[in-house]
Amino acid sequence: MAERMIDVHYVTFDCARPYELATFWSEATGWELHPETAKDDDEVLVQGSVNLLFIKVPEGKTVKNRVHVDVTGTDGTTREQEVERLLTLGATISADHRNPDGSGWVTMLDPEGNEFCVCRADYERN
C-alpha cells in the first residue's frame, strides 16, 4: 500500500491588518509579497519556502497561539543577531529562554501579538 502524504499549502494568520503584518513577515523572512498585493487587500500572501497567508478578521487575538513558527538565522547569522534584527522590524520579546550554555530560544511577538520563537541554527551548535 502506498504511503499518503500531504503538502502544507499555506500557514494562515488571522489578523487585523493583513498588509502590515505580511510586510513584517516579508521583511523578517526575505520572502516576497505576492506581486498583485494591494495595501487594502483583506488577504495578503507572502511567497516563500512555506507560503504565509494573512487574512483580515474582525475579532482580535485574545489568547496564546495554538500554533506558532520557530525561526533560525541563515547565512551564518546567530540567534542573538536575529533577535536584534526582528526587534528593529517591530517584534517584541515575550519570554527569554536562553541558557548560559547557549541552548534555549527567545519567544517573540510579531506586531499583532502572534508568538514565534527564535532558535539557534544548526551551524551555531557545532
Coordinates of C-alpha atoms in Angstrom, one line a residue, residues 10-125:
Y10 CA -0.2 27.9 3.4
V11 CA 0.3 28.8 7.1
T12 CA -2.5 31.2 7.7
F13 CA -2.6 34.1 10.2
D14 CA -5.8 35.7 11.2
C15 CA -5.1 39.4 11.8
A16 CA -6.5 43.0 11.8
R17 CA -4.1 44.5 9.3
P18 CA -3.0 41.9 6.7
Y19 CA -0.8 44.1 4.6
E20 CA 1.1 45.5 7.5
L21 CA 1.6 42.1 9.1
A22 CA 2.5 40.5 5.8
T23 CA 5.1 43.2 5.3
F24 CA 6.7 42.5 8.7
W25 CA 6.9 38.8 7.9
S26 CA 8.2 39.5 4.3
E27 CA 11.0 41.6 5.8
A28 CA 11.7 39.1 8.5
T29 CA 11.9 36.1 6.1
G30 CA 13.2 37.9 3.0
W31 CA 10.3 36.3 1.1
E32 CA 8.2 38.4 -1.4
L33 CA 4.7 39.7 -1.1
H34 CA 2.5 38.3 -3.9
P35 CA 3.0 40.6 -6.9
E36 CA -0.6 41.6 -7.1
T37 CA -0.8 42.7 -3.5
A38 CA -2.6 46.0 -2.6
K39 CA -2.4 47.7 0.7
D40 CA -6.2 47.5 1.3
D41 CA -6.4 43.7 0.5
D42 CA -8.2 41.5 3.0
E43 CA -5.9 38.7 2.2
V44 CA -2.2 39.0 1.6
L45 CA 0.2 36.2 0.6
V46 CA 3.9 36.1 1.4
Q47 CA 5.5 33.6 -1.0
G48 CA 8.5 31.6 0.3
S49 CA 9.6 28.1 1.1
V50 CA 6.3 27.9 3.0
N51 CA 3.6 30.4 1.9
L52 CA 2.3 32.6 4.6
L53 CA -1.3 33.9 4.2
F54 CA -2.6 36.8 6.2
I55 CA -6.4 37.1 6.4
K56 CA -8.4 40.0 7.9
V57 CA -10.8 39.0 10.7
P58 CA -13.0 41.2 12.8
E59 CA -12.0 39.8 16.2
G60 CA -8.7 40.5 17.9
K61 CA -6.2 38.0 19.4
T62 CA -7.2 37.1 22.9
V63 CA -5.1 34.0 23.9
K64 CA -1.8 32.3 23.2
N65 CA -1.5 30.9 19.7
R66 CA -2.2 27.2 19.4
V67 CA 0.3 27.0 16.5
H68 CA 3.4 29.1 16.1
V69 CA 6.5 29.2 13.9
D70 CA 10.1 28.7 15.0
V71 CA 12.7 30.5 13.1
T72 CA 16.5 30.5 12.9
G73 CA 19.1 32.6 11.3
T74 CA 20.6 31.9 7.9
D75 CA 24.0 32.5 6.2
G76 CA 25.9 32.4 9.5
T77 CA 23.7 34.9 11.5
T78 CA 23.3 34.0 15.2
R79 CA 20.2 33.7 17.2
E80 CA 21.2 36.9 19.0
Q81 CA 21.7 38.8 15.7
E82 CA 18.2 37.6 14.5
V83 CA 16.5 38.7 17.8
E84 CA 18.1 42.2 17.4
R85 CA 17.1 42.4 13.7
L86 CA 13.5 41.3 14.5
L87 CA 13.2 43.9 17.2
T88 CA 14.1 46.6 14.7
L89 CA 11.4 45.3 12.4
G90 CA 8.7 45.7 15.1
A91 CA 8.7 42.4 17.1
T92 CA 8.9 42.4 20.8
I93 CA 10.4 39.9 23.3
S94 CA 7.7 37.9 25.2
A95 CA 10.0 35.5 27.1
D96 CA 13.7 34.8 27.1
H97 CA 14.5 31.1 27.4
R98 CA 18.3 31.3 26.6
N99 CA 20.6 29.4 28.9
P100 CA 24.2 30.1 29.8
D101 CA 25.4 27.1 27.8
G102 CA 23.9 28.6 24.6
S103 CA 20.9 26.4 24.4
G104 CA 17.3 27.7 24.5
W105 CA 15.2 30.1 22.5
V106 CA 13.6 33.5 22.6
T107 CA 9.8 33.8 22.4
M108 CA 8.9 36.9 20.4
L109 CA 5.6 38.6 19.4
D110 CA 5.0 40.0 15.9
P111 CA 3.4 43.4 15.6
E112 CA -0.1 41.8 16.1
G113 CA 1.0 39.7 19.1
N114 CA 1.4 36.4 17.4
E115 CA 4.1 34.3 19.2
F116 CA 7.1 32.9 17.4
C117 CA 10.4 31.5 18.7
V118 CA 13.9 32.4 17.6
C119 CA 16.1 29.3 17.9
R120 CA 19.8 28.6 17.2
A121 CA 20.6 27.4 13.7
D122 CA 22.2 24.0 13.3
Y123 CA 25.5 25.7 12.5
E124 CA 25.5 27.5 15.9
R125 CA 25.5 24.2 17.7

